[in-house]
PDB file of C-alpha atoms in Angstrom:
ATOM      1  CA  UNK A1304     153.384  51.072 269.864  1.00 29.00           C
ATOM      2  CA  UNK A1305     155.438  62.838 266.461  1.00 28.00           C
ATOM      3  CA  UNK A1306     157.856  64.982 266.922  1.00 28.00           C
ATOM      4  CA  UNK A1307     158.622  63.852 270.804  1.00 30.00           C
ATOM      5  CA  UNK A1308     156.130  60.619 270.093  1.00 31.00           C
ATOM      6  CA  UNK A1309     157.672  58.859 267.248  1.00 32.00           C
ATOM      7  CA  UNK A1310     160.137  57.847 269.147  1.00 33.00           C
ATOM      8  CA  UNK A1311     157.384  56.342 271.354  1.00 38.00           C
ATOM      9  CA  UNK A1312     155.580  54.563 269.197  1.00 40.00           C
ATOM     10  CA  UNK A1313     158.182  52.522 267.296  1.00 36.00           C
ATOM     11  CA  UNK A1314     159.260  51.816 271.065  1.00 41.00           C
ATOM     12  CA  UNK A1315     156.250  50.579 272.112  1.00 39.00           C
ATOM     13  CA  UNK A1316     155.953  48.418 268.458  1.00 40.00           C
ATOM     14  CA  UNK A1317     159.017  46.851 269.144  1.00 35.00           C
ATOM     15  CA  UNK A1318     158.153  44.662 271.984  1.00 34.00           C
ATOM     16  CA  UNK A1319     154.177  44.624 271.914  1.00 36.00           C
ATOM     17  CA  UNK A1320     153.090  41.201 270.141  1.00 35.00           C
ATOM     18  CA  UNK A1321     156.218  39.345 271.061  1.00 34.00           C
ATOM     19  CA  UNK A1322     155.358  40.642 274.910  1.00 34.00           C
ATOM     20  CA  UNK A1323     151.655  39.656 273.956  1.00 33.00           C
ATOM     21  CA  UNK A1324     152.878  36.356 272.396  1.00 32.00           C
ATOM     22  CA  UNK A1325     155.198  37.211 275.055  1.00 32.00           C
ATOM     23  CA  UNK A1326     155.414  38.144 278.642  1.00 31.00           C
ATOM     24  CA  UNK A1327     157.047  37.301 282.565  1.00 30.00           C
ATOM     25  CA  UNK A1328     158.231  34.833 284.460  1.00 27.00           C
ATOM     26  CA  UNK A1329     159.418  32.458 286.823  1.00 25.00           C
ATOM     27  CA  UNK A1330     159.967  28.922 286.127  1.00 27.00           C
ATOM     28  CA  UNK A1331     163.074  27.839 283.935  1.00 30.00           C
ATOM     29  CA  UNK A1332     162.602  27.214 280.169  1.00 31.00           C
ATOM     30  CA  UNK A1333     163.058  23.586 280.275  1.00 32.00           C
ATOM     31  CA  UNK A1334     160.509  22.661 282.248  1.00 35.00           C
ATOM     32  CA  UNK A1335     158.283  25.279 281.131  1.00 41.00           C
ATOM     33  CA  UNK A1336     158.598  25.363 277.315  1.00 41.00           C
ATOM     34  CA  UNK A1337     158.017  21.612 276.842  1.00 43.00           C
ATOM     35  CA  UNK A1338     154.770  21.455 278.503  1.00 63.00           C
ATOM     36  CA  UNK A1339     152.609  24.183 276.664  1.00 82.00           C
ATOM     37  CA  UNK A1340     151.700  24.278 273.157  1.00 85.00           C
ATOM     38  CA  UNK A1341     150.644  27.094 271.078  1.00 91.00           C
ATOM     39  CA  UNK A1342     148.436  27.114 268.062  1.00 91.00           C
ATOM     40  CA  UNK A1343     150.088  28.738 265.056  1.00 94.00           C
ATOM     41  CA  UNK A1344     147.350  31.031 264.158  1.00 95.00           C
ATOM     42  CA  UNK A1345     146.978  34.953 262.344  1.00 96.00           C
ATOM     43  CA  UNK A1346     145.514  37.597 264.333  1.00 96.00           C
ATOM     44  CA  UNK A1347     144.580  40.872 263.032  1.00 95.00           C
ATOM     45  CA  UNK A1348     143.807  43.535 265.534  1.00 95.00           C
ATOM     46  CA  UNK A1349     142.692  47.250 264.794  1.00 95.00           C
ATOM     47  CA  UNK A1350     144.181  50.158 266.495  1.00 96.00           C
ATOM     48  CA  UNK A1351     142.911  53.406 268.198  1.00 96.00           C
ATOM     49  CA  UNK A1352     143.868  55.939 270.855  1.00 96.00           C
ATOM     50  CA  UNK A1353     142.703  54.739 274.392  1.00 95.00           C
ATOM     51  CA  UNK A1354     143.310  57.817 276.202  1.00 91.00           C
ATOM     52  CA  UNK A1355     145.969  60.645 276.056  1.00 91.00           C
ATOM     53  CA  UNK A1356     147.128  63.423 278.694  1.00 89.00           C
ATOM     54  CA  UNK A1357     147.091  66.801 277.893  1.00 86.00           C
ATOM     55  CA  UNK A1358     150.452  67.519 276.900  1.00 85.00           C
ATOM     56  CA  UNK A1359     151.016  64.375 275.091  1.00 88.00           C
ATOM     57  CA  UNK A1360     151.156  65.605 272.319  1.00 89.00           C
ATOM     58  CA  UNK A1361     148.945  62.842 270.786  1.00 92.00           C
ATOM     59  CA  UNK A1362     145.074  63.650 269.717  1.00 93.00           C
ATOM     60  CA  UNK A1363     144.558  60.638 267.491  1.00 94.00           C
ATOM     61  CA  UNK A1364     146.289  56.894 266.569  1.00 95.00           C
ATOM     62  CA  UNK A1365     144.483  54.441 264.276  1.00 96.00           C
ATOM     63  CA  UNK A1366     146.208  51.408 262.334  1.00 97.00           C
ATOM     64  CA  UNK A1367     146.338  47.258 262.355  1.00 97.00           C
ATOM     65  CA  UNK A1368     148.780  45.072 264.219  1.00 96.00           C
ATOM     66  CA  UNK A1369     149.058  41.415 261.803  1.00 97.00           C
ATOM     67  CA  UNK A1370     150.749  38.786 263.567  1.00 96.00           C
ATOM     68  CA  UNK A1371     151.673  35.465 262.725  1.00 96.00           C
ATOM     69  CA  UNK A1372     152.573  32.182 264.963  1.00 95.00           C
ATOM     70  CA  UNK A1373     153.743  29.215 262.833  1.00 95.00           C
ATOM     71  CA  UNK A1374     156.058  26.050 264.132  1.00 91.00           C
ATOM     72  CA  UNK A1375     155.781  23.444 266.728  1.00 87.00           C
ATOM     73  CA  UNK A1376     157.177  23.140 270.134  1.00 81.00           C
ATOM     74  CA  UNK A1377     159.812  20.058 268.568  1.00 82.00           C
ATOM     75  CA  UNK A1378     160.372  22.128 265.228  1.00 84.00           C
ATOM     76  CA  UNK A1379     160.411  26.021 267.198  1.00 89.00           C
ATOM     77  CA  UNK A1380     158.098  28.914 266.058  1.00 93.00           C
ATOM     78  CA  UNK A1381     158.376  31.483 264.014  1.00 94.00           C
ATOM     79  CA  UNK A1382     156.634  34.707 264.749  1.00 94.00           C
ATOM     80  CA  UNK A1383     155.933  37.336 262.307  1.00 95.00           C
ATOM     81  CA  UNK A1384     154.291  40.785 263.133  1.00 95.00           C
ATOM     82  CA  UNK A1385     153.456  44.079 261.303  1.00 96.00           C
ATOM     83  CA  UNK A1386     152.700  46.792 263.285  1.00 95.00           C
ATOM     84  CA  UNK A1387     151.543  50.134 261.350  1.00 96.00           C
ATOM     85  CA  UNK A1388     150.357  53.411 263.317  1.00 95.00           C
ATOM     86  CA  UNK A1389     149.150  56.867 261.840  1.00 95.00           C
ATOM     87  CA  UNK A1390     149.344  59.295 264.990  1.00 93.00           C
ATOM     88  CA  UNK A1391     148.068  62.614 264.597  1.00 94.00           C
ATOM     89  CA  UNK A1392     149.100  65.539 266.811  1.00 92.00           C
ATOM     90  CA  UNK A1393     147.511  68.921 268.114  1.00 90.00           C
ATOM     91  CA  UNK A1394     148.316  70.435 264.939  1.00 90.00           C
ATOM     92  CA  UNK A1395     147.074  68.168 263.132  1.00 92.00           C
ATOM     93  CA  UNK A1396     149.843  67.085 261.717  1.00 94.00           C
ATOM     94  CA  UNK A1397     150.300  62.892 261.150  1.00 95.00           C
ATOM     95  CA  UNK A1398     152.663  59.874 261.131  1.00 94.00           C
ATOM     96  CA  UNK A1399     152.983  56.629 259.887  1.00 95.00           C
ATOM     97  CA  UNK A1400     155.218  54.067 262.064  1.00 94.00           C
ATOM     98  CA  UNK A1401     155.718  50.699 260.265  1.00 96.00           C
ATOM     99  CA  UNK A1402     157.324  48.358 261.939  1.00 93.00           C
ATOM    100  CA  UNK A1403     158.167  44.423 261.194  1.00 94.00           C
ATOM    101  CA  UNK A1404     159.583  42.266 262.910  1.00 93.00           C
ATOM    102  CA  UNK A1405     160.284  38.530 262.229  1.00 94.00           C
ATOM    103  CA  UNK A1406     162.184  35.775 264.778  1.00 94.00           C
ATOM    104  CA  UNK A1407     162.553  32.229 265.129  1.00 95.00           C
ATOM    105  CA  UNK A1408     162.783  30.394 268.724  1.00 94.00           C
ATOM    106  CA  UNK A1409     164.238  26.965 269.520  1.00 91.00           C
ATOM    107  CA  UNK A1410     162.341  24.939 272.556  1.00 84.00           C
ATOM    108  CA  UNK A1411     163.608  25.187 274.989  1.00 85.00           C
ATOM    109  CA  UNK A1412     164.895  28.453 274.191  1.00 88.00           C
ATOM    110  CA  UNK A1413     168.514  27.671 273.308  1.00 90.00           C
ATOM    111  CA  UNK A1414     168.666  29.698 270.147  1.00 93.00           C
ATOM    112  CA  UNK A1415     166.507  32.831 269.017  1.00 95.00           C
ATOM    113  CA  UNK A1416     167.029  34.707 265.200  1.00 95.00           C
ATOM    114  CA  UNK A1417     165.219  37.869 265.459  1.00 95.00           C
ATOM    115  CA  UNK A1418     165.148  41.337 262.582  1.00 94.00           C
ATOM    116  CA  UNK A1419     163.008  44.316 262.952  1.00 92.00           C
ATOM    117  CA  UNK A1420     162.353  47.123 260.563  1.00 93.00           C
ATOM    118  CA  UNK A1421     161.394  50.779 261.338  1.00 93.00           C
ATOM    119  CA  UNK A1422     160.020  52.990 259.282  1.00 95.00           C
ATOM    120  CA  UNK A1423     158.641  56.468 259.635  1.00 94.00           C
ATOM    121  CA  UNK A1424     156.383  57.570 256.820  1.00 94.00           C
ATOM    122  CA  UNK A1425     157.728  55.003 254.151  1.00 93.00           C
ATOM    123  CA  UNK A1426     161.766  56.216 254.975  1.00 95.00           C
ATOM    124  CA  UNK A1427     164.188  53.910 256.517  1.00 94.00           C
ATOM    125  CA  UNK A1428     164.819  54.511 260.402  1.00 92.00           C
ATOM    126  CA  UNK A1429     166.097  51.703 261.832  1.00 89.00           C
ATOM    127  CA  UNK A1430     167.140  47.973 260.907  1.00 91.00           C
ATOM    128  CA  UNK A1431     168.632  45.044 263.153  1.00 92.00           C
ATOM    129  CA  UNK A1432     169.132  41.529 262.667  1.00 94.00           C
ATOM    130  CA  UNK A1433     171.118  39.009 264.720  1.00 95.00           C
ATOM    131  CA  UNK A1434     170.862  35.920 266.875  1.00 95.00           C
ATOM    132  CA  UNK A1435     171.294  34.736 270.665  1.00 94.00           C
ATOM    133  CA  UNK A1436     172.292  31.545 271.330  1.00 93.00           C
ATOM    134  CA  UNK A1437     172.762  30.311 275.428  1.00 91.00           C
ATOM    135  CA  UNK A1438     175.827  29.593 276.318  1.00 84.00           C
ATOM    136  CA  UNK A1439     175.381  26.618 278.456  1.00 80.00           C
ATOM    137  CA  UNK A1440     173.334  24.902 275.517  1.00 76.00           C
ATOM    138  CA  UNK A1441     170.338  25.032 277.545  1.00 79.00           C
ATOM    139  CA  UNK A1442     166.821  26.477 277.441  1.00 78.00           C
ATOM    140  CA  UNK A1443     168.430  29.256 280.608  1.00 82.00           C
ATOM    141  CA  UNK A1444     170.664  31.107 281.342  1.00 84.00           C
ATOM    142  CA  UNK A1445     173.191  33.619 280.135  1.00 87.00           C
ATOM    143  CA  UNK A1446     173.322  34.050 276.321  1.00 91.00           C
ATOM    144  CA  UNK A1447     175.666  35.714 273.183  1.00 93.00           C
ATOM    145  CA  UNK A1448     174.245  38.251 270.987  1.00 93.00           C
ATOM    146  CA  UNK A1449     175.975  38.524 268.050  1.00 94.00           C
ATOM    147  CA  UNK A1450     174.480  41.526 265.669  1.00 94.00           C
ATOM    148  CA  UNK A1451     174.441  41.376 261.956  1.00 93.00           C
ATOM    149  CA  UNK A1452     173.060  44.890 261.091  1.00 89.00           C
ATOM    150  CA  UNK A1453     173.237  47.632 261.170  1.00 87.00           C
ATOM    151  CA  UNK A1454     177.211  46.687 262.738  1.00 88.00           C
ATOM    152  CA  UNK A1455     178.428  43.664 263.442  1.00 91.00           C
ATOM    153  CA  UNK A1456     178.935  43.394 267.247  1.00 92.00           C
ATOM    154  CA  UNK A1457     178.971  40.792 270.020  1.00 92.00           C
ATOM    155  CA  UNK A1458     177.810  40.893 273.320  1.00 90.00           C
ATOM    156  CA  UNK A1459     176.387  38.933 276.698  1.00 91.00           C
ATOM    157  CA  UNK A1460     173.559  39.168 278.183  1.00 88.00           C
ATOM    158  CA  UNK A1461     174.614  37.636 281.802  1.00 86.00           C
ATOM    159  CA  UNK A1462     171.927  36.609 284.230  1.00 85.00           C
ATOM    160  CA  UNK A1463     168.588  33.985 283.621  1.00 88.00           C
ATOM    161  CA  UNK A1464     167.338  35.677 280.361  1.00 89.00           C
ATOM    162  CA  UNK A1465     163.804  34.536 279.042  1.00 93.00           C
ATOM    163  CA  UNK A1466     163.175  34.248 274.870  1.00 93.00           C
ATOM    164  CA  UNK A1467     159.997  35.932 273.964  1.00 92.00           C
ATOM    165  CA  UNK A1468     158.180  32.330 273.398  1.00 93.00           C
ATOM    166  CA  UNK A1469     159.640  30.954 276.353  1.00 91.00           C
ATOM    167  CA  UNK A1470     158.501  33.770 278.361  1.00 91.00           C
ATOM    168  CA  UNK A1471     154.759  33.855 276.824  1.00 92.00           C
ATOM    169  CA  UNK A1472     155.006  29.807 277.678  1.00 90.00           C
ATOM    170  CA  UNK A1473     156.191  30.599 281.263  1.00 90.00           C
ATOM    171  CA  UNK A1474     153.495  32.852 281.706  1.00 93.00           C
ATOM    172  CA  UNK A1475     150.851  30.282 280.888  1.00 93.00           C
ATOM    173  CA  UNK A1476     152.287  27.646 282.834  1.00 91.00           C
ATOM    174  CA  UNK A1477     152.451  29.989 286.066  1.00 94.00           C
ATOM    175  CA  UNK A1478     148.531  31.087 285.222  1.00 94.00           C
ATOM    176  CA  UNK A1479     147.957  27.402 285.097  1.00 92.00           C
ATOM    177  CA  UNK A1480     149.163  26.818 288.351  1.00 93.00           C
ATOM    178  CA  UNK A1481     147.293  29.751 290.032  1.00 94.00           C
ATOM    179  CA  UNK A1482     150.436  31.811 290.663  1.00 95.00           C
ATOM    180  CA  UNK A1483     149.617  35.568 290.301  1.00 96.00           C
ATOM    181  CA  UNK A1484     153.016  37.801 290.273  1.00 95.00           C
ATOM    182  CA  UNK A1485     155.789  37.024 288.079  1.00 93.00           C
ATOM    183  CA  UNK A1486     158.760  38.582 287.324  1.00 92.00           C
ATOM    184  CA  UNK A1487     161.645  38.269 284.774  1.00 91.00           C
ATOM    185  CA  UNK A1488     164.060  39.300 282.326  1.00 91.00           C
ATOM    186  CA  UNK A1489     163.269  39.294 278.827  1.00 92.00           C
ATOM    187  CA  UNK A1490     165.390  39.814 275.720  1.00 91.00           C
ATOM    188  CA  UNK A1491     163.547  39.726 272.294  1.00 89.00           C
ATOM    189  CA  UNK A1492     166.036  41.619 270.086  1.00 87.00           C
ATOM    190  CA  UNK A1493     164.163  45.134 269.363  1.00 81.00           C
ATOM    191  CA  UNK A1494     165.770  48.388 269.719  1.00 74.00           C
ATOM    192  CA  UNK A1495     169.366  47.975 269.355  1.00 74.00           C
ATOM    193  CA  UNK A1496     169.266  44.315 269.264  1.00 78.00           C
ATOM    194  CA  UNK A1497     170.794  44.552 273.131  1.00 76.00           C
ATOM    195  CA  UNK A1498     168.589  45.573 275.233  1.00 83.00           C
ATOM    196  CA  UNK A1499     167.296  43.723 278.031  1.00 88.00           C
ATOM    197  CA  UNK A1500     163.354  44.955 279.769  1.00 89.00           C
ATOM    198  CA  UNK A1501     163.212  43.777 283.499  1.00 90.00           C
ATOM    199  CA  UNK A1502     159.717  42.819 283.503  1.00 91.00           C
ATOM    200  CA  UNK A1503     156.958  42.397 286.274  1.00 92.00           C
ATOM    201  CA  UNK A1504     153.633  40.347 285.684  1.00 95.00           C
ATOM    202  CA  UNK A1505     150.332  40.394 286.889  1.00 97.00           C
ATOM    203  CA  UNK A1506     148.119  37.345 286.339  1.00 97.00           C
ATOM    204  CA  UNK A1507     144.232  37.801 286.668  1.00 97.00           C
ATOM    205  CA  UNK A1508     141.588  35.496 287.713  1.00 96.00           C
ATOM    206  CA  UNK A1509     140.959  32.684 284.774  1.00 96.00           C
ATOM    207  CA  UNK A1510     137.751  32.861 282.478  1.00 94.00           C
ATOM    208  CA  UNK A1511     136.696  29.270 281.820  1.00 93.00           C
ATOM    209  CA  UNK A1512     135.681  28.224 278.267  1.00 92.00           C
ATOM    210  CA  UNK A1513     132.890  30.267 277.433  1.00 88.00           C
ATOM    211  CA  UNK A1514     133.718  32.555 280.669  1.00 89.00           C
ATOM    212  CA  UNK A1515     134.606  36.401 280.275  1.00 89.00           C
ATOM    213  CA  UNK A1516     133.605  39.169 277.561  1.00 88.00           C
ATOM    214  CA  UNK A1517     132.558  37.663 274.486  1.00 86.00           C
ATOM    215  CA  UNK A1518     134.760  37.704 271.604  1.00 87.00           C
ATOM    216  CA  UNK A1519     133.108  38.552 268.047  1.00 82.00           C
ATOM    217  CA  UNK A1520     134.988  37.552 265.069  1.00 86.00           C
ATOM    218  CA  UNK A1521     134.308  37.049 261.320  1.00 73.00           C
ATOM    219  CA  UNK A1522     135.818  33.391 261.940  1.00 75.00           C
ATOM    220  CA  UNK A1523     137.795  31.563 264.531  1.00 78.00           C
ATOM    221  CA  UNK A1524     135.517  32.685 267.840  1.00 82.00           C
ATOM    222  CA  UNK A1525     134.217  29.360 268.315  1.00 85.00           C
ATOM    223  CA  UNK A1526     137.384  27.596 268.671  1.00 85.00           C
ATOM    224  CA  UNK A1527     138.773  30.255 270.929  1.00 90.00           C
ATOM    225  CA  UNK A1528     135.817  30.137 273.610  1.00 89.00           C
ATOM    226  CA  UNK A1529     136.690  26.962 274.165  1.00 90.00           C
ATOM    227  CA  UNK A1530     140.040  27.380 275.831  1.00 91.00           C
ATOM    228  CA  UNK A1531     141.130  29.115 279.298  1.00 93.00           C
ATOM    229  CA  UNK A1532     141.874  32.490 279.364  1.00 95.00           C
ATOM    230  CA  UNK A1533     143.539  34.886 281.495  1.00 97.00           C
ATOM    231  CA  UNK A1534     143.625  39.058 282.169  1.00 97.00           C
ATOM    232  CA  UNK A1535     147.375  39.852 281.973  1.00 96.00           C
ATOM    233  CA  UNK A1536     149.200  43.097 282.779  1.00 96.00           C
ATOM    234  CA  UNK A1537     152.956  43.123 281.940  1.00 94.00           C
ATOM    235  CA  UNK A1538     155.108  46.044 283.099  1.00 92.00           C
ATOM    236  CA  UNK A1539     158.309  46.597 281.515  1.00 91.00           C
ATOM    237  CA  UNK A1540     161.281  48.163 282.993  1.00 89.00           C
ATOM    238  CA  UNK A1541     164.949  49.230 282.632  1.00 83.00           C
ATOM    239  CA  UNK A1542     167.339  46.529 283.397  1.00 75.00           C
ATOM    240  CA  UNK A1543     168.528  46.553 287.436  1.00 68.00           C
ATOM    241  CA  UNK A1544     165.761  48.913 288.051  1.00 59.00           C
ATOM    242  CA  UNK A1545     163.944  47.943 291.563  1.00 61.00           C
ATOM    243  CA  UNK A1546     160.292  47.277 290.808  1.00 58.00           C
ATOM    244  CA  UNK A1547     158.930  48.387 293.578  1.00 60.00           C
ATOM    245  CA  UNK A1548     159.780  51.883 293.384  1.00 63.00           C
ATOM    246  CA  UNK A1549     160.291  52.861 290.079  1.00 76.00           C
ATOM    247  CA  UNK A1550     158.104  53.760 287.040  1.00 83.00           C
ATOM    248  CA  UNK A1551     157.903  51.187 284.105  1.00 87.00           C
ATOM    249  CA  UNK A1552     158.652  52.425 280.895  1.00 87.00           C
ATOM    250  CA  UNK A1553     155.572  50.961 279.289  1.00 88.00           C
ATOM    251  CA  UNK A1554     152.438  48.901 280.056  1.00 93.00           C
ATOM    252  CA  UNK A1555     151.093  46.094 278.153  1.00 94.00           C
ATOM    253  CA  UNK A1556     147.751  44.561 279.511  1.00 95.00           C
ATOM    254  CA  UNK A1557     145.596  41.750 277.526  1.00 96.00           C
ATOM    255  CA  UNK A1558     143.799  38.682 277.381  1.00 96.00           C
ATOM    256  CA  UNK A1559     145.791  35.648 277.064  1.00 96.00           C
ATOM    257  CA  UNK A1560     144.372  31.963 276.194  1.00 94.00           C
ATOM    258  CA  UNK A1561     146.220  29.474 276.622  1.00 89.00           C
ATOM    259  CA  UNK A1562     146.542  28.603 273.166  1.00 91.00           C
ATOM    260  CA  UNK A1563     149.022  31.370 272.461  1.00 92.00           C
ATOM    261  CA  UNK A1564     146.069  33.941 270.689  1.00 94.00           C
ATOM    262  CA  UNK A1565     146.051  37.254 272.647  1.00 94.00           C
ATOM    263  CA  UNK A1566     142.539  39.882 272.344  1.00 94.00           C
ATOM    264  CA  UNK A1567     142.389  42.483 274.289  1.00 93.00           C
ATOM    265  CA  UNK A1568     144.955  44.530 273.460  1.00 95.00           C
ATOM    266  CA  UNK A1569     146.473  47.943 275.824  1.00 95.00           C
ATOM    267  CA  UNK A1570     149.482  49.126 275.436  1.00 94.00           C
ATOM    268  CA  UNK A1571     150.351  52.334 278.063  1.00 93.00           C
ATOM    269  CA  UNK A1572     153.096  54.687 277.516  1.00 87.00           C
ATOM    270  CA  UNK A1573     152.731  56.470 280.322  1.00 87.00           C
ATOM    271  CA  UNK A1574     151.410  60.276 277.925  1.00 89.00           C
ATOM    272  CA  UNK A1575     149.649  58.045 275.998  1.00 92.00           C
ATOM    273  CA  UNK A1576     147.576  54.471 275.364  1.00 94.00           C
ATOM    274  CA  UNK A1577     146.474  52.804 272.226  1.00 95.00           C
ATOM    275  CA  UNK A1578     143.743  50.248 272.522  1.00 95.00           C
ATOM    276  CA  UNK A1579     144.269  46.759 269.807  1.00 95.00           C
ATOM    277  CA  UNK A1580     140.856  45.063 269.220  1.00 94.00           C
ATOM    278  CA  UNK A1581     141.197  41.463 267.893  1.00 95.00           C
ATOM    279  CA  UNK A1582     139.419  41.469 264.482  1.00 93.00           C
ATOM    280  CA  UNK A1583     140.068  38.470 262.539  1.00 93.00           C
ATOM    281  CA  UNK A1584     141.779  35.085 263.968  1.00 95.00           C
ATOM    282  CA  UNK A1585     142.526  31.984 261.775  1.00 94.00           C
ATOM    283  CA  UNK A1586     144.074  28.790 263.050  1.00 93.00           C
ATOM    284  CA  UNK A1587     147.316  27.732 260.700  1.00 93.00           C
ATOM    285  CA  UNK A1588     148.457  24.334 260.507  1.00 89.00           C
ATOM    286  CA  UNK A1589     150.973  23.025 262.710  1.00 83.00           C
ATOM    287  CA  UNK A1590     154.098  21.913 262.036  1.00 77.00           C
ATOM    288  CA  UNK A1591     154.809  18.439 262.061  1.00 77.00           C
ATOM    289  CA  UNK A1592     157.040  16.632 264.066  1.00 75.00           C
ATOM    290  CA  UNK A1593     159.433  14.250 262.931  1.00 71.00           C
TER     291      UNK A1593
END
């Protein structure tokens, strides 16, 4: 989302909005991608430190997360996000992680582009592009990974893997249908561009339109009261790992309406948490169908 906690933070970046835009599961993608639709919209969120543990490390994070949704469910989206921290640590000393990441999902989840882009204070750390494609031709299943940068390289992710659209439609359609507990396994191309989170989700009671904490906004509040939302709390965790034992390598918790827009923002890294207040929300136009 220094020194030890640089590491952390681009970690944390790399999965948050498409986990936010995108979290667990249960249903398969073909009958749950064609039944939601999300409204392509830009969100701007401000950043600070939540809390920290002695020993983190970590005495103060600001920055702004801007992400993007544009597409249709006939045409895919496209999801855009930049994600820029300044951490400071006990000496004082600071940071700046800026990370971007751009993808493009078919529905139902038969093909997903994806690049991210890492840098620590304005230098080059990390770069990966590539693209997944299922290998049945369906919206499930097991999928190819072929990487473009930094090396070319091909690989398979075997088992029911869940798109990061897909999975933030899934977890929507299960809210809708009152289920509380989700699980799944979600691949949205960060890190090394072959990773795969095992992921467990928790699904809150619904606010109804005009339920829950109020949302202020310069524009774009009035239109979001008037859709369901949902408290959401995604844990992620290292492929195989049994969920009910072990420790997840990251929490993400938020407020999801089922319109796609998140608020609400918490992202927990165990030493540390950074807090994402939704500051500015404007609706896009959607993409047309042919």
């Amino acid at each position: 989302m220094m020194g030890g906690f640089a590491k952390s933070t681009a970690k944390i970046a790399c999965t948050s909005m498409m986990a936010a835009a995108a979290a667990s599961l249960f249903a398969s993608a073909a009958s749950a991608g064609p039944q939601i639709t999300f409204a392509p919209h830009r969100a701007v969120y401000d950043l600070s430190l939540d809390d920290a543990k002695s020993g983190s490390g970590v005495i103060g994070v600001s920055g702004r997360i801007v992400y993007e949704l544009t597409g249709s469910a006939c045409e895919g989206y496209a999801q855009s996000m930049r994600f820029v921290t300044i951490t400071t640590n006990q000496d004082g000393e600071q940071q700046t992680t800026d990370l971007r990441t751009s993808s493009w999902e078919e529905v139902p989840a038969r093909r997903l582009r994806f690049s991210t882009t890492t840098y620590q204070n304005e230098t080059l750390a990390q770069q990966t592009q590539g693209i997944a494609e299922r290998e049945a031709g369906t919206g499930s299943g097991s999928a190819v990974v072929e990487i473009k940068r930094p090396h070319k390289q091909k690989s398979k992710l075997a088992g029911d893997i869940y798109f990061p659209i897909q999975h933030s439609m899934a977890i929507v359609a299960a809210a809708q249908d009152g289920k509380t507990i989700l699980t799944a396994d979600l691949f949205d191309g960060s890190e090394s561009g072959n990773k795969v989170y095992a992921t467990s989700t928790a699904i809150g009671r619904a606010f109804k339109p005009g339920g829950g904490p109020t949302i202020t906004l310069s524009s774009g509040s009035t239109a979001l009261a008037k859709v369901r939302s949902w408290p959401i709390s995604v844990s992620y965790f290292k492929p195989g790992a049994s969920r009910a034992d072990a420790l997840p390598l990251y929490e993400m918790s938020y407020r999801f309406h089922d319109n796609g827009v998140t608020s609400s923002l918490r992202i927990d890294h165990g030493d540390f948490a950074i807090k994402g207040e939704l500051k500015q929300l404007s609706y896009l136009d959607a993409g047309k169908c042919k």
